XYZ file of C-alpha atoms in Angstrom:
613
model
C -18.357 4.318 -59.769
C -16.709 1.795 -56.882
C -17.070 4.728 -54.984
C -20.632 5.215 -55.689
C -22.024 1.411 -54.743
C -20.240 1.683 -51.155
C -21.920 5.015 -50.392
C -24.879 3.181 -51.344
C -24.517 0.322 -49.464
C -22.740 2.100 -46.481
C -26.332 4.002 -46.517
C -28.716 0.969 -46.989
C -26.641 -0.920 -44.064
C -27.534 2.013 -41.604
C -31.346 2.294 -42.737
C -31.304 -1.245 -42.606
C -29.936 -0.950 -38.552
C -32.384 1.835 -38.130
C -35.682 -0.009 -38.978
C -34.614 -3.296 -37.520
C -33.595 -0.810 -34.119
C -37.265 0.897 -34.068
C -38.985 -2.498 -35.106
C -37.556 -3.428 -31.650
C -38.412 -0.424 -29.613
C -41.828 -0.524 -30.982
C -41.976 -3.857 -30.220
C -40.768 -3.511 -26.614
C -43.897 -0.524 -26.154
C -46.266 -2.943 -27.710
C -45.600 -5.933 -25.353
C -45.000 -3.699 -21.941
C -48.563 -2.116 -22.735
C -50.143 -5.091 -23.020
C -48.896 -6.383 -19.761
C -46.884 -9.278 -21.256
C -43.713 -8.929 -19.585
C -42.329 -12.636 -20.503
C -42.576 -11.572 -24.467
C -40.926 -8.405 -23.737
C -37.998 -9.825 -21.673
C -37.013 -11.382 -24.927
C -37.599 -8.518 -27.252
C -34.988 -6.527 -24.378
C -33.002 -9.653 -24.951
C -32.851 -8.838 -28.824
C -31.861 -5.460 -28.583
C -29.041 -6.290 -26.387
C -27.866 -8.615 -28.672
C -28.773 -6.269 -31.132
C -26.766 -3.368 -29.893
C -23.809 -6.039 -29.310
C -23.663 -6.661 -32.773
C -23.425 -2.667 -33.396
C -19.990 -2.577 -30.715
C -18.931 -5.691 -32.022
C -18.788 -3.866 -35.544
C -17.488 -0.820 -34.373
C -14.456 -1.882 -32.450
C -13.588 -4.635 -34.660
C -12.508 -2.493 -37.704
C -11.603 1.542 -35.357
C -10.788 2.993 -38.552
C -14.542 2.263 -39.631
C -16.135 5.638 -39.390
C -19.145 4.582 -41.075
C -19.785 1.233 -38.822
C -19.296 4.227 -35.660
C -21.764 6.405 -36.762
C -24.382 3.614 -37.142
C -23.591 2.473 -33.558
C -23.847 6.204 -32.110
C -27.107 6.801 -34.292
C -28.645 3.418 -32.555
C -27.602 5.232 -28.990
C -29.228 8.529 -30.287
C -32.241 6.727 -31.568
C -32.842 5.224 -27.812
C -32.242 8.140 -26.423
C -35.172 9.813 -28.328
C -37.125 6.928 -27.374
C -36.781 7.081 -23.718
C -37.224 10.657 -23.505
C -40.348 10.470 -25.360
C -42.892 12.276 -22.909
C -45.735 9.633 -24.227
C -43.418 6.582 -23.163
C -45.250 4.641 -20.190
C -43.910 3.977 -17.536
C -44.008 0.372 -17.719
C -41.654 0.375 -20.640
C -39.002 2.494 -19.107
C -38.986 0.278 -16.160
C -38.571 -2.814 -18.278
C -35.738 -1.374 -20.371
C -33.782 0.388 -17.466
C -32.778 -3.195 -15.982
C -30.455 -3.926 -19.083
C -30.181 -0.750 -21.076
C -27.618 0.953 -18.572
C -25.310 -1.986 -18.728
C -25.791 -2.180 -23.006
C -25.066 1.477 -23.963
C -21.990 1.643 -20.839
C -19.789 -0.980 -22.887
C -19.885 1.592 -26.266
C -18.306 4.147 -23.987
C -14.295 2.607 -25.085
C -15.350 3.591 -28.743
C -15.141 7.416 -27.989
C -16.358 10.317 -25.347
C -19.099 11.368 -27.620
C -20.577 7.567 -26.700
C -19.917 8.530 -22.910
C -21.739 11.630 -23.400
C -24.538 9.770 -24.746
C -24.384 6.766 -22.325
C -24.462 9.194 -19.352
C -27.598 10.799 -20.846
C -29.668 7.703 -21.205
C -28.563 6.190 -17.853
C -30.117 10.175 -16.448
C -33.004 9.747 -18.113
C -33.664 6.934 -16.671
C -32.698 8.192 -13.123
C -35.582 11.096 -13.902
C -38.034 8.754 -15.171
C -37.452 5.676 -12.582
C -37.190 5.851 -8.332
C -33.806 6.669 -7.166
C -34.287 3.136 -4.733
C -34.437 1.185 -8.326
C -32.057 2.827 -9.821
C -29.260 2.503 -6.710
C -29.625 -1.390 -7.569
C -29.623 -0.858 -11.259
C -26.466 0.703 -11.175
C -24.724 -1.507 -8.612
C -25.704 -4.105 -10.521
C -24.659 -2.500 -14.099
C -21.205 -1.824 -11.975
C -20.823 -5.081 -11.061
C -21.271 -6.190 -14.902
C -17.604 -4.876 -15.091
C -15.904 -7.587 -14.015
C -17.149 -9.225 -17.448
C -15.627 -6.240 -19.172
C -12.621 -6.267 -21.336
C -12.104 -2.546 -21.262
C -13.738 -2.161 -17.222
C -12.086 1.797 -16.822
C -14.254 3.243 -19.470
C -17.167 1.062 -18.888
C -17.558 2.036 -15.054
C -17.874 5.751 -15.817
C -21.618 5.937 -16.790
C -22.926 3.865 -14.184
C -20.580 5.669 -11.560
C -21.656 9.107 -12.810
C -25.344 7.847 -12.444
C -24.808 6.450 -8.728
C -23.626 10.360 -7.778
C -26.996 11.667 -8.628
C -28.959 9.062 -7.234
C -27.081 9.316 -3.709
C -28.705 12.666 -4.202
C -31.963 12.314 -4.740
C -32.537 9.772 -2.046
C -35.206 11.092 0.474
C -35.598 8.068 3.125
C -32.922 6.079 5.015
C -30.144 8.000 3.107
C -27.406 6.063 5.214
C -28.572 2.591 4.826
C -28.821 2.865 1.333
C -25.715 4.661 0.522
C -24.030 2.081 2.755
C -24.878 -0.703 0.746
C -23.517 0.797 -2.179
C -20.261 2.265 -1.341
C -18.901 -1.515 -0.848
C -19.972 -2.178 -4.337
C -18.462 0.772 -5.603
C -15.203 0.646 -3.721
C -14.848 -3.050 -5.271
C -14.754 -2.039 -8.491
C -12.593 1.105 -8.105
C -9.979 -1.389 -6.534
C -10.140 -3.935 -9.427
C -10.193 -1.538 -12.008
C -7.481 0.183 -10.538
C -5.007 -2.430 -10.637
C -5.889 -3.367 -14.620
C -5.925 -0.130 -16.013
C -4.219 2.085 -17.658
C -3.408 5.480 -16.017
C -5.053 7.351 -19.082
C -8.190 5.029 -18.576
C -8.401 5.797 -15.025
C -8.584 9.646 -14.521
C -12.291 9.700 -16.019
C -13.066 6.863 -13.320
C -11.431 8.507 -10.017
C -12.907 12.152 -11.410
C -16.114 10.182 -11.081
C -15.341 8.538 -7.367
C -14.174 11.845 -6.453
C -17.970 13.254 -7.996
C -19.612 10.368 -5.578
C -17.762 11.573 -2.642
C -19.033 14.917 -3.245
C -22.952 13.891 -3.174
C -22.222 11.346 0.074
C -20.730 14.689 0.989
C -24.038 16.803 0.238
C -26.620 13.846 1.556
C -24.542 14.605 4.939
C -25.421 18.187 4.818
C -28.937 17.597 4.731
C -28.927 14.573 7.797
C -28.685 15.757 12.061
C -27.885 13.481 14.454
C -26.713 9.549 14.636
C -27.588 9.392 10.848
C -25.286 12.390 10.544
C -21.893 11.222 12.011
C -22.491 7.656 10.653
C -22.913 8.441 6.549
C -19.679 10.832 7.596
C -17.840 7.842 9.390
C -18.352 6.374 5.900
C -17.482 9.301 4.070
C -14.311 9.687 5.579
C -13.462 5.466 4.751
C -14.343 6.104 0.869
C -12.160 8.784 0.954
C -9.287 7.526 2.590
C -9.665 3.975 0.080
C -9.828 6.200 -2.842
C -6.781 8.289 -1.789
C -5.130 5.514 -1.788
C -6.310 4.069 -4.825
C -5.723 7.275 -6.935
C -2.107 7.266 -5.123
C -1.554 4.140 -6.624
C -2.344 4.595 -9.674
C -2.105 7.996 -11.280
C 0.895 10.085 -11.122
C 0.772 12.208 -8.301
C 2.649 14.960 -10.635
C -0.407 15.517 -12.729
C -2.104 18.212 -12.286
C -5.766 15.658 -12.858
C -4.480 13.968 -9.545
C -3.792 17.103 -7.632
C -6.976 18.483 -8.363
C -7.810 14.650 -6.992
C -6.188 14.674 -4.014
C -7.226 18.636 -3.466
C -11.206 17.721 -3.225
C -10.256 14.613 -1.114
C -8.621 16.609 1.392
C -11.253 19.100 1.539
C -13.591 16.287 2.685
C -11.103 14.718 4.846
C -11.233 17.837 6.727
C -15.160 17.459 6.623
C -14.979 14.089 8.062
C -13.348 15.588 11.358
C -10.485 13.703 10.270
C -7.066 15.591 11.190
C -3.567 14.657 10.147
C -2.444 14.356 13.622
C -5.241 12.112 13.928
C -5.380 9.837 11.080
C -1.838 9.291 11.957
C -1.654 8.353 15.615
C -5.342 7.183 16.617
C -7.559 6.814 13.947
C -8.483 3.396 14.328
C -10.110 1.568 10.654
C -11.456 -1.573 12.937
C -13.178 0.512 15.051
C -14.373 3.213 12.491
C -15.421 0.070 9.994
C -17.592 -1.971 12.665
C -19.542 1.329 13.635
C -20.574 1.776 10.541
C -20.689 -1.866 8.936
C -21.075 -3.995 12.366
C -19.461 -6.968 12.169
C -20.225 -7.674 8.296
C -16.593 -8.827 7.141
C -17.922 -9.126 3.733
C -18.589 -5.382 3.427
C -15.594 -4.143 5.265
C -13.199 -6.353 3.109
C -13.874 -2.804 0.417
C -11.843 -1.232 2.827
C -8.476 -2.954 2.501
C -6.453 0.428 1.556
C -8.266 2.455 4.396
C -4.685 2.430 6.143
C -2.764 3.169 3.578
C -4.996 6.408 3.048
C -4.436 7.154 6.585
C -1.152 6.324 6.273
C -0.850 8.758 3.316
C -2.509 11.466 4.657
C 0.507 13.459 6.451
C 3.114 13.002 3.926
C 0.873 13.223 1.285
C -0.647 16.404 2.075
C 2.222 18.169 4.095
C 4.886 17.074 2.076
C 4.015 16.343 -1.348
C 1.062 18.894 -2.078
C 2.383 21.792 0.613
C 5.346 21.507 -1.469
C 3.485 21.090 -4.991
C 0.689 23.407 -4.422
C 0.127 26.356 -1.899
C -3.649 26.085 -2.132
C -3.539 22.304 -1.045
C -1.468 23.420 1.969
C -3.907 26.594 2.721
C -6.953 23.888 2.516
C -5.036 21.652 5.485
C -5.897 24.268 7.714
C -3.202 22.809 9.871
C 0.129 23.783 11.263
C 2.377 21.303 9.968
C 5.094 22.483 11.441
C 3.121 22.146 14.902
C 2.114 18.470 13.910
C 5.924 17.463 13.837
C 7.088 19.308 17.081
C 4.189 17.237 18.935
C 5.335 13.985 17.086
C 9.330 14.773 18.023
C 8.184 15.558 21.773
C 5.754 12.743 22.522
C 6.977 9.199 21.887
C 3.171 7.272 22.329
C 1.958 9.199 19.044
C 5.315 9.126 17.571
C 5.103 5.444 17.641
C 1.623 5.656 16.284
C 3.090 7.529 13.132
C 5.566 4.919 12.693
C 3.447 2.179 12.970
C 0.796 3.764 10.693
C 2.905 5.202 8.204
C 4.388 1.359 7.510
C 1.658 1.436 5.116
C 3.126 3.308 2.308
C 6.610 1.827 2.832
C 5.193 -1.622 2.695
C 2.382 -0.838 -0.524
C 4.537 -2.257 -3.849
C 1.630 -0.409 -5.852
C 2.791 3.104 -4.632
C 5.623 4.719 -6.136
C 9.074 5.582 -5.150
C 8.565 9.334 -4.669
C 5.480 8.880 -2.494
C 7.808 6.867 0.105
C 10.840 8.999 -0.222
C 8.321 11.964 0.851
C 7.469 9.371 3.392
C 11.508 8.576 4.638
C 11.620 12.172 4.802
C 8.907 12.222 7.405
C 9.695 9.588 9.326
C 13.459 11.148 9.372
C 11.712 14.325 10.859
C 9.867 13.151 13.236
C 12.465 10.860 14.595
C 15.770 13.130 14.292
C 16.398 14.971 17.632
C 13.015 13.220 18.816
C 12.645 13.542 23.166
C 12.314 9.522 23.886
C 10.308 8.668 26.980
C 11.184 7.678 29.982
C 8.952 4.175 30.022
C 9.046 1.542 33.788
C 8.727 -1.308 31.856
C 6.392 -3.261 34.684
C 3.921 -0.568 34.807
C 3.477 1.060 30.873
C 2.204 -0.722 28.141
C 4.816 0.669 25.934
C 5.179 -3.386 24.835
C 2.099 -3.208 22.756
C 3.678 -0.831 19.945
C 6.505 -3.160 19.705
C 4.920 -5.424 16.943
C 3.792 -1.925 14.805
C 7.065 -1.059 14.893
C 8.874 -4.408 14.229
C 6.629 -4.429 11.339
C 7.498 -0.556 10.870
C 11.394 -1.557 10.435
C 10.998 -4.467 8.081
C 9.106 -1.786 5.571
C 12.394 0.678 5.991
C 14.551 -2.114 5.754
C 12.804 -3.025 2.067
C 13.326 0.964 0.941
C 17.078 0.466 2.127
C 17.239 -2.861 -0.162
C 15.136 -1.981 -2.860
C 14.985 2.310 -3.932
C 16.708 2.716 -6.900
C 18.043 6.043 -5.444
C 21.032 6.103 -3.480
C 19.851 8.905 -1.599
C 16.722 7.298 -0.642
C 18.579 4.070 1.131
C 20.679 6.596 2.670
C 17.916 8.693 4.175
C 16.002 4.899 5.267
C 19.008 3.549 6.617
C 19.338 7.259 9.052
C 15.184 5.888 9.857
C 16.150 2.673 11.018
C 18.777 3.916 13.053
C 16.277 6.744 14.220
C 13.223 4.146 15.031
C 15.589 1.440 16.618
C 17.317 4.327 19.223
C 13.740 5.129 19.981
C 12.998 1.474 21.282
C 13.551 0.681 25.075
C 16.758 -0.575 25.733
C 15.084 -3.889 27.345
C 13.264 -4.508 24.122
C 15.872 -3.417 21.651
C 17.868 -6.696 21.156
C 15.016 -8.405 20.627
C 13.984 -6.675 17.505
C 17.671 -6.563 16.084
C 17.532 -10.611 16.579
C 13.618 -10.641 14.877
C 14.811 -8.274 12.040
C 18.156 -10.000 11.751
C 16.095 -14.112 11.695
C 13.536 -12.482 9.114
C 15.718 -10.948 6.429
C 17.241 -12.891 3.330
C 20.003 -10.411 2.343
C 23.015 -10.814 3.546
C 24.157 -7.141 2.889
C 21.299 -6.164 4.738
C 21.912 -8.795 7.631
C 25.742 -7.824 7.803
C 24.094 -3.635 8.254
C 21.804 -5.462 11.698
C 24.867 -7.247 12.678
C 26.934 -4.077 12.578
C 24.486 -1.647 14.062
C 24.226 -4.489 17.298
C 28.281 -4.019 17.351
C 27.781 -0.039 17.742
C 25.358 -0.784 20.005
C 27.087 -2.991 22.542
C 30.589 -0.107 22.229
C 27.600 2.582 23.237
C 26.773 0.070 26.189
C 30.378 0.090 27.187
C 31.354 3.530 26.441
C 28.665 5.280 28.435
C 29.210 2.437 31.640
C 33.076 2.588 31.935
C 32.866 6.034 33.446
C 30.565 4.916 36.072
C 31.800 1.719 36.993
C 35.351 2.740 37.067
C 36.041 2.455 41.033
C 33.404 -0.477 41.377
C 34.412 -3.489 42.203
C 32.824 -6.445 40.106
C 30.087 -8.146 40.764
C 29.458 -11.796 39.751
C 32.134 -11.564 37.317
C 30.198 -8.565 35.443
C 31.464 -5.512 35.370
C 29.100 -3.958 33.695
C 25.690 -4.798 35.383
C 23.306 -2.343 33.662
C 24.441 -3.732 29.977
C 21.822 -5.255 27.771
C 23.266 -6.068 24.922
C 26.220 -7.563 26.703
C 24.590 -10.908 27.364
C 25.266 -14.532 25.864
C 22.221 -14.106 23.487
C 24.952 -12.091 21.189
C 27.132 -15.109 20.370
C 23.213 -16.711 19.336
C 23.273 -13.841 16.416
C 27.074 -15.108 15.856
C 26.041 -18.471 15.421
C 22.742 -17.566 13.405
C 24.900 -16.762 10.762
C 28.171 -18.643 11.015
C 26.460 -21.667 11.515
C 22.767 -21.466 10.094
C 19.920 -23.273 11.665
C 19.434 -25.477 8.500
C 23.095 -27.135 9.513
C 26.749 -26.291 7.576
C 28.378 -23.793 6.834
C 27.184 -20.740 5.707
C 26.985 -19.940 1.744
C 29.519 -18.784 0.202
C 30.330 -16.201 -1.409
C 26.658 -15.435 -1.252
C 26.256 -15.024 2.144
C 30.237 -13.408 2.753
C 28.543 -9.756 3.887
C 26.513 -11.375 6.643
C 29.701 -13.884 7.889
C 32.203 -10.951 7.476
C 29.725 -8.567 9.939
C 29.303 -11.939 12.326
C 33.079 -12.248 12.560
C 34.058 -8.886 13.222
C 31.473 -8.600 16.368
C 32.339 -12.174 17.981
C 36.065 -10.212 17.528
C 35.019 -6.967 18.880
C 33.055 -9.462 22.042
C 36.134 -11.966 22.437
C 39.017 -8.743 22.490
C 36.611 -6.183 24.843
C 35.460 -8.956 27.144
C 39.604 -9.944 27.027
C 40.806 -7.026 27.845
C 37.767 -5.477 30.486
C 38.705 -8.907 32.457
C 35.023 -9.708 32.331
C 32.517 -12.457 30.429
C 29.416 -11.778 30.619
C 28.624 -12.825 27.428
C 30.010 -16.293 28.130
C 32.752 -15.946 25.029
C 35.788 -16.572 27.249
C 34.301 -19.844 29.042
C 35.870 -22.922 27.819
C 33.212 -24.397 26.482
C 32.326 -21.400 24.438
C 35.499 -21.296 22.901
C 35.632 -24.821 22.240
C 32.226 -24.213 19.883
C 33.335 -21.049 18.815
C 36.727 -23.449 17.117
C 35.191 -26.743 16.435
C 31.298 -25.554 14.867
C 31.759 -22.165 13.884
C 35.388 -21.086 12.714
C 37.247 -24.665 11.396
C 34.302 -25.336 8.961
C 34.362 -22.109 7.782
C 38.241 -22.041 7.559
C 37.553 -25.707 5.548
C 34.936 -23.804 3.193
C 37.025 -20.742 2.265
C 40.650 -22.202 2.010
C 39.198 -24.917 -0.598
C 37.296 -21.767 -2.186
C 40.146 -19.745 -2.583
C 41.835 -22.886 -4.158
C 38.978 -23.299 -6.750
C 39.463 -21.012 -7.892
C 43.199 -19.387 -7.306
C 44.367 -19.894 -11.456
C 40.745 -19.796 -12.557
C 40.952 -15.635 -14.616
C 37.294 -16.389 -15.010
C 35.723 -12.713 -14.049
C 33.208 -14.769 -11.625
C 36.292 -16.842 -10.044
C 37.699 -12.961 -9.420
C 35.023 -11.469 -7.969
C 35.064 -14.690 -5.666
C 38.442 -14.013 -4.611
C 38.233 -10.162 -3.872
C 34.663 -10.681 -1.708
C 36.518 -13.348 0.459
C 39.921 -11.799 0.763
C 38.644 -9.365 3.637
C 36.956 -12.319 5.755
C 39.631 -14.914 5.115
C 41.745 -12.186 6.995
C 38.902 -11.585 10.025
C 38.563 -15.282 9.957
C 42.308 -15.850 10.728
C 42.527 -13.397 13.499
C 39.487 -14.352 15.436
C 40.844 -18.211 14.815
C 44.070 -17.133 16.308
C 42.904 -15.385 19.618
C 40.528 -18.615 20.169
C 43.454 -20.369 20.189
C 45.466 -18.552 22.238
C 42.784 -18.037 25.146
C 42.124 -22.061 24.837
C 46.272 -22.280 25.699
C 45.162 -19.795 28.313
C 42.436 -21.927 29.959
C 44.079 -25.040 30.114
């Protein structure tokens, strides 16, 4: 019987939501017939609200089948309505300015109410001028940022915008240019607050966009031409970025992604070799946006699609897929011979392909692909032969400081072993590539702008093998030569008194003491053993060029850098000598090995001050 009354009223509710639906809609004909357009803003007004009352219903209770029904019914009932061949015109203009944005937010419910939104939101691209509905739609789009559940709700209006592109007859560029900012916005913000399972609906319809930007440049000649495929080539290099970011690039969904991107990639004119070395976002951005920073601020992940391009494709997909690597059209293999022989678009790479080191959104496997690159390109690469007053090799420098400190993140931060190993081979790879002359200077910059002291005491280090390369490969030449100035190595650039200023960086830090300890016991350990390896080479070569044997020097060396420390360790050690705490051992056993270092280079200070007096 129970059973019987809740059928009942189950039924009477959704005849009751029926009439009080097509009491609207008839109202909404009545009023836009009549010319009053005031009234019928507010009758649109009530079947909003009326239609957010349906949602509100439906996604309040999920397992409510019944309260579903009535809310897809209400969508089917306005879809009758607008497709209604005896509907004027005036009324479908009136209700396409808030009807797209009402039926897009039942689309989280279920993909029978996307099937149904998309519908309407076509009808109303047939019945209404595809210049209308291009602002519609923005406009709808931009309604997302309202939007609890943004993924799902983007779809229709999305979906819509990739048939309007297409219907567009007159000054196709300008208007698809003022809506691919729009559009790229809300890709980025949904992006980062979505799930992945939300997002592969939205970046199948980005991927459905670029395909009718795509088609509207098949139809253009000329200027108008190469410009809507200048911006063509920028939406897909920001959405390859974005779907890298955020789907896993094992699925097959973001193959098949990444597959149709790279197909228009290719269309763009946009190579690997080129997106890597010379395509230039700034330049590519201001021809097609002028100087509108607003507009171009859509962009922001242009590089890293660029970036992504040659590991991405060559790499990742030749690997995954033989039909991705059969759509490249290109001869990978031909692309890394070119980067290993010619060190101006080497450095390019380098400097672009910072860009997925340095993006936290990416994932790990995406930069190991990326390591694995770089440590192609730069193992057994030819370096150049650069005259440092006449090149402008200088002007790479700060792309590939700014390379380094990405690597030197992987080599900190991969959770694979294998992965810091293969970074830490980069660094070495990208620093032997630098000119000599310029080569200290970005040990000192990477060495002053990193926090870790492991990964300070691996700069320090590499500086030490550099300076025994510098003496090595000079001792056989300057053998028989007599010294000059007290330097008997002349052509040395690491052997210079700046390398006692990386000593005292880290012995005695800039903001005054000591150093930490044992925090910082890596970085001191690294510092002693190289002012050991300077004072005992320049000791026994006879020479100073670094300034470590002068008095004065040695004096500092005792008094600022190697007594304080002594102070700071001994009283250590004493803290915590009877102290079986496990933290009080660890202590111990990390400052064993430098009390040792610390002693020694203590001990031939003080034997070359007895020297010099």
């Amino acid at each position: 019987m129970s059973v019987s009354v809740e059928s009942e009223a189950a039924s009477f509710h959704a005849s009751e939501a029926q009439n009080n639906l097509r009491r609207i809609l008839e109202s909404c004909s009545k009023l836009a017939e009549g010319g009053d357009f005031h009234e019928s803003e507010g009758t649109i007004s009530e079947l909003v609200i009326f239609l957010d009352s349906l949602l509100d219903a439906a996604l309040s209770d999920p397992d409510n089948d019944h309260a579903e029904n009535i809310a897809f019914e209400a969508l089917s009932e306005i879809h009758r309505y607008i497709c209604s061949p005896s509907l004027d015109q005036e009324v479908v203009d009136a209700l396409s300015f808030e009807l797209p944005k009402a039926v897009s937010k039942f689309v989280s419910i279920s993909s029978r109410f996307l099937d149904m939104a998309i519908s309407i939101i076509d009808q109303f691209i047939a019945k209404c001028g595809p210049r209308d509905m291009l602002s519609i739609l923005c406009n709808t789009l931009g309604y997302s940022s309202e939007m609890t559940k943004a993924a799902s709700y983007v779809i229709p209006p999305l979906s819509g915008l990739s048939k309007v592109f297409i219907s567009i007859q007159r000054r196709q560029f300008e208007q698809v240019k003022e809506a691919v900012p729009m559009i790229l916005n809300v890709l980025k913000a949904v992006s980062l607050e979505s799930d992945e399972a939300d997002l592969e609906g939205v970046f199948d319809r980005a991927v459905e966009i670029a395909n009718s930007i795509c088609e509207v440049c098949n139809k253009l000649e000329s200027v108008a031409k190469e410009k809507l495929r200048a911006l063509l080539g920028l939406y897909v290099l920001q959405c390859l970025a974005l779907v890298s970011a955020s789907l896993s690039y094992k699925a097959s969904s973001c193959r098949s992604m990444v597959l149709q991107l790279s197909r228009m990639s290719s269309y763009c004119g946009l190579s690997y070799l080129n997106l890597v070395t010379t395509y230039d976002v700034e330049t590519v951005a201001c021809s097609v946006f002028g100087e509108d920073k607003d507009d171009m601020g859509c962009l922001s992940h242009v590089k890293h699609g660029a970036a992504l391009s040659v590991p991405f494709f060559s790499v990742i997909w030749g690997h995954a897929s033989k039909e991705v690597a059969h759509t490249a059209k290109e001869d990978l293999v031909a692309i890394k011979d070119e980067l290993r022989n010619n060190q101006t678009k080497r450095w390019q790479a380098i400097g672009t392909l910072k860009h997925v080191l340095s993006f936290v959104n990416l994932p790990w496997e995406l930069k190991k692909h990326t390591i694995n690159f770089l440590l192609c390109i730069t193992d057994g690469a030819i370096p150049g032969n650069y005259d440092d007053e006449h090149s402008e090799w200088s002007s790479y420098m700060p792309n590939l400081f700014s390379a380094l400190q990405a690597v030197k993140m992987v080599i900190m931060y991969a959770p694979d072993p294998e992965l810091r190993k293969e970074a830490f081979a980069v660094l070495k790879g990208v620093l032997a590539d630098i000119p000599i002359s310029q080569r200290f200077d970005i040990f000192k910059a990477l060495i002053t702008n990193t926090d870790s002291s492991s990964m300070i005491a691996i700069l320090i280090d590499l500086v030490r093998r550099e300076m025994h390369t510098e003496i090595c490969s000079n001792t056989s030449t300057v053998k028989n030569v007599a010294q000059i100035d007290n330097k008997a190595y002349p052509d040395t650039l690491f052997w210079t008194p700046s390398v006692l200023e990386l000593v005292e960086l880290v012995l005695r830090p800039p903001q005054g003491g000591p150093p930490s300890l044992p925090e910082q016991s890596d970085a001191v350990l690294s510092a002693l053993n190289l002012y050991r390896f300077v004072l005992m080479t320049e000791s026994t070569g006879k020479t100073n060029s670094t300034g470590v044997l002068s008095r004065s020097s040695l004096l500092k060396a005792y008094n600022e850098w190697l007594l304080p420390l002594r102070t700071l360790v001994t009283g250590i050690m004493a803290e915590n000598k009877n102290d079986y705490d496990q933290l009080a051992i660890d202590s111990v056993c990390t400052l064993n090995p430098l009390e040792l270092v610390l002693y020694r280079c203590i001990e031939l200070v003080e034997e070359k001050l007895k020297q010099s007096t």
